[in-house]
Each structure stands twice: as structure tokens, then as C-alpha cells.
XYZ file of C-alpha atoms in Angstrom:
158
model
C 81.479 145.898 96.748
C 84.577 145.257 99.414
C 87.341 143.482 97.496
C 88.176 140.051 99.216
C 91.846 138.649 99.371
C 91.093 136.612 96.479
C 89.805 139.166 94.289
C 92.684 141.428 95.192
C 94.990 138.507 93.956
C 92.803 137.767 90.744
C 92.911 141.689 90.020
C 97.256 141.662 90.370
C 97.118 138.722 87.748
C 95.002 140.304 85.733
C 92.823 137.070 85.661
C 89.131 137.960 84.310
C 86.225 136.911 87.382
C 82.994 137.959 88.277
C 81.959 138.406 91.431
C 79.299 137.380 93.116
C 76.971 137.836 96.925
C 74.956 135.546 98.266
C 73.384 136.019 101.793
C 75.149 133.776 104.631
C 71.101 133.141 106.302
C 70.858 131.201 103.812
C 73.459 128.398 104.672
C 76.978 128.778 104.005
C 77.756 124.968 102.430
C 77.917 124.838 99.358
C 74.486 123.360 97.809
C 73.029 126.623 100.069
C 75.166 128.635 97.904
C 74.771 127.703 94.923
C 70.789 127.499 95.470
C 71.163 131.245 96.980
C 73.109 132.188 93.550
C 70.547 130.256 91.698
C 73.438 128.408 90.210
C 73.817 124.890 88.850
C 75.557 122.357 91.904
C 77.799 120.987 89.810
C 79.177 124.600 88.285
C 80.037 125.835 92.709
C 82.708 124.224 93.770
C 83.788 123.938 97.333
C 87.194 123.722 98.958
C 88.418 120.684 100.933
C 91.695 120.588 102.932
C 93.244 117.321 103.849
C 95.904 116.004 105.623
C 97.860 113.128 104.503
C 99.705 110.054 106.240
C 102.905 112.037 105.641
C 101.292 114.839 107.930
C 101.649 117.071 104.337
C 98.288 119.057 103.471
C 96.353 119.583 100.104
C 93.892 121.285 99.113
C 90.608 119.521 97.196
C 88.188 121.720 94.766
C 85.068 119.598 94.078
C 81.456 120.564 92.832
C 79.010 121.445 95.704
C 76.778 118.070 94.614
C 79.754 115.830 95.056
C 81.776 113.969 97.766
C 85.131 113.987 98.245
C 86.581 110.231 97.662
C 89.082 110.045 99.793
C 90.699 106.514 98.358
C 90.973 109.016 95.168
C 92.087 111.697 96.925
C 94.808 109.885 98.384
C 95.528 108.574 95.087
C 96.175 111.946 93.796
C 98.615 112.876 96.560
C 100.452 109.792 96.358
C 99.726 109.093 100.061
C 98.483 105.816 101.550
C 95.800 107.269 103.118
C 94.321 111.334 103.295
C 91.742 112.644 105.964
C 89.860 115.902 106.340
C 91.682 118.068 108.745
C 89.704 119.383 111.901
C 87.392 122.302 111.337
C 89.324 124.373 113.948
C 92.727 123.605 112.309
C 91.486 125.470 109.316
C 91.629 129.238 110.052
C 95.339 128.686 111.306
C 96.231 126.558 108.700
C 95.041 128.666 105.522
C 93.618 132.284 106.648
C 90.513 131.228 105.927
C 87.366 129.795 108.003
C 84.790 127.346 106.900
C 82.487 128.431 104.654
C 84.891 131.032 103.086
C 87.871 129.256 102.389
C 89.354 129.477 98.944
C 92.185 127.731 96.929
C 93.175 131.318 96.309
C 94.940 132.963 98.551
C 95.786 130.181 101.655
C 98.956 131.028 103.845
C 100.692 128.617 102.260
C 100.564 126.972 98.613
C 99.336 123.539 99.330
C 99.200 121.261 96.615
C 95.648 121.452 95.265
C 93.724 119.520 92.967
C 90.298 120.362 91.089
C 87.850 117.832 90.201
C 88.143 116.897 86.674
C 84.752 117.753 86.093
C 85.883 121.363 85.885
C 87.457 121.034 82.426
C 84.125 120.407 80.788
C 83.048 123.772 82.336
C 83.890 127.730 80.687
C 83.376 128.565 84.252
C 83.458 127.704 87.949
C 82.134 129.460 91.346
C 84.426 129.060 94.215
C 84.532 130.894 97.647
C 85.821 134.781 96.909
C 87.788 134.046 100.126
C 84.841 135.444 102.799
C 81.473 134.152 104.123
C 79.254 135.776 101.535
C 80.890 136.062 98.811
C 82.280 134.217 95.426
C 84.158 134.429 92.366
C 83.286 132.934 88.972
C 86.297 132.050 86.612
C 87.839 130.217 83.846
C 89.217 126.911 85.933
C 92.098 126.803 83.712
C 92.878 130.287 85.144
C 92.189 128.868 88.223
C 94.233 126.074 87.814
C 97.443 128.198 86.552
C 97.278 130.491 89.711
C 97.574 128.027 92.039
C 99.594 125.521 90.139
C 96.725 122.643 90.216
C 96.280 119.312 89.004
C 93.004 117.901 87.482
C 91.874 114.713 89.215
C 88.771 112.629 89.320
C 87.992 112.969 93.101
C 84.326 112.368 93.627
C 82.428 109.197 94.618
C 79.948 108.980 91.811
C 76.475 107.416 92.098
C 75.986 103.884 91.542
């Protein structure tokens, strides 16, 4: 298997993943991933970058079944208000284009935040950096890589 960006980082740190391949017909959001994986929605995360008021970005992890809040999100950041960023602002931005963008890895270290609901999990899925493939890890690896913050981020059902 061809070693992504993100894998090649994970392998430097020594940071334990496994990876995984899914097949991009399939859809390349993240419910289609997680249904090509046959993978739990809430256990494939997907990554969200945002820009705030103060024209800063971050970076949002959240499970594939959830939505971004972005009241919360904005709460997190300590901005009055946070918006997605356009999709062809993403590829300059980060590296990375949609449907294979990863916290891991991004030109720059933007402040990032994973939904809480990660610490309740051994593991997470998240984009392996490329359309196709994905990386399973520890979040609290995750989170000490790329010097995260837990946050509760998504809208939950009523």
C-alpha cells in the first residue's frame, strides 16, 4: 500500500495506526466511508475547517453522523461567530482537498478541536490524508500530534 503524508508522519512519531482503503465510487463523505469500511458512523470522523470573525482558521474533527454546531464551534475558538471556509479555499489552505483532508499533516498547524465524543472511543477513523484512504488510531494520540482540544461540537438530536 502507498504511504500517504499522514501515515508518513504517524510512522516518524512512532504513533501505532492501521490503515485502511475504501473505494472513492462509493462516495467520498464521510457516512459513504464509513458504510464502504463497514464501520460504525460515529467511530469515522471527518475534518471541518473554519474560519473565524478574526479571519483565524481551525480545524473541526467530528463523527461522520454528526453536524458541526457552529454556535459551539465558535465557542471553542473564542470567536463571536465561525463559518465553513469555501470548498476551493481548502487545497491552498491545508494541502489537502475535500474528501481527503486530514488534521494530520495541513500546511499549517491550525488550532483543531475533536469532538468530545472521541474520548469514549479506543479508536477513531479519520482521512489518511488522500481520497481513498484512512487511518485508525488512539484519539489521544491523535490529539497529542496535533496539539488538540476536546470539545462538544455537534448539534445533537432533539
Amino acid at each position: 500500500m502507498e504511504k500517504t503524508l499522514v501515515m508518513k508522519i504517524l510512522d516518524s512519531k512512532k504513533i501505532k495506526y492501521l490503515e485502511h482503503t475504501y473505494n472513492k465510487d462509493d462516495g467520498i463523505d464521510a457516512i459513504s466511508v464509513a458504510k464502504s469500511l463497514n464501520e460504525d458512523v460515529n467511530c469515522v470522523f471527518k475534518t471541518l475547517v473554519t474560519v473565524g470573525k478574526s479571519k483565524k482558521h481551525y480545524v473541526f474533527v467530528i463523527p461522520a453522523s454528526g453536524e458541526l454546531d457552529l454556535k459551539k464551534a465558535a465557542l471553542a475558538a473564542k470567536e463571536k461567530n465561525i463559518e465553513m471556509i469555501h470548498q476551493k479555499e481548502l487545497l491552498p489552505l491545508t494541502g489537502y482537498v475535500h474528501g481527503g483532508c486530514s488534521p494530520i499533516g495541513m500546511k499549517k498547524l491550525f488550532q483543531t478541536f475533536i469532538d468530545s465524543s472521541a474520548k469514549e472511543l479506543n479508536t477513531i477513523i479519520i482521512s489518511g490524508g488522500k481520497i481513498g484512504y484512512q487511518v485508525e488510531l488512539n484519539p489521544s494520540d491523535l490529539i497529542n500530534l496535533i496539539n488538540g482540544t476536546y470539545f462538544d461540537l455537534t448539534i445533537k438530536n432533539k
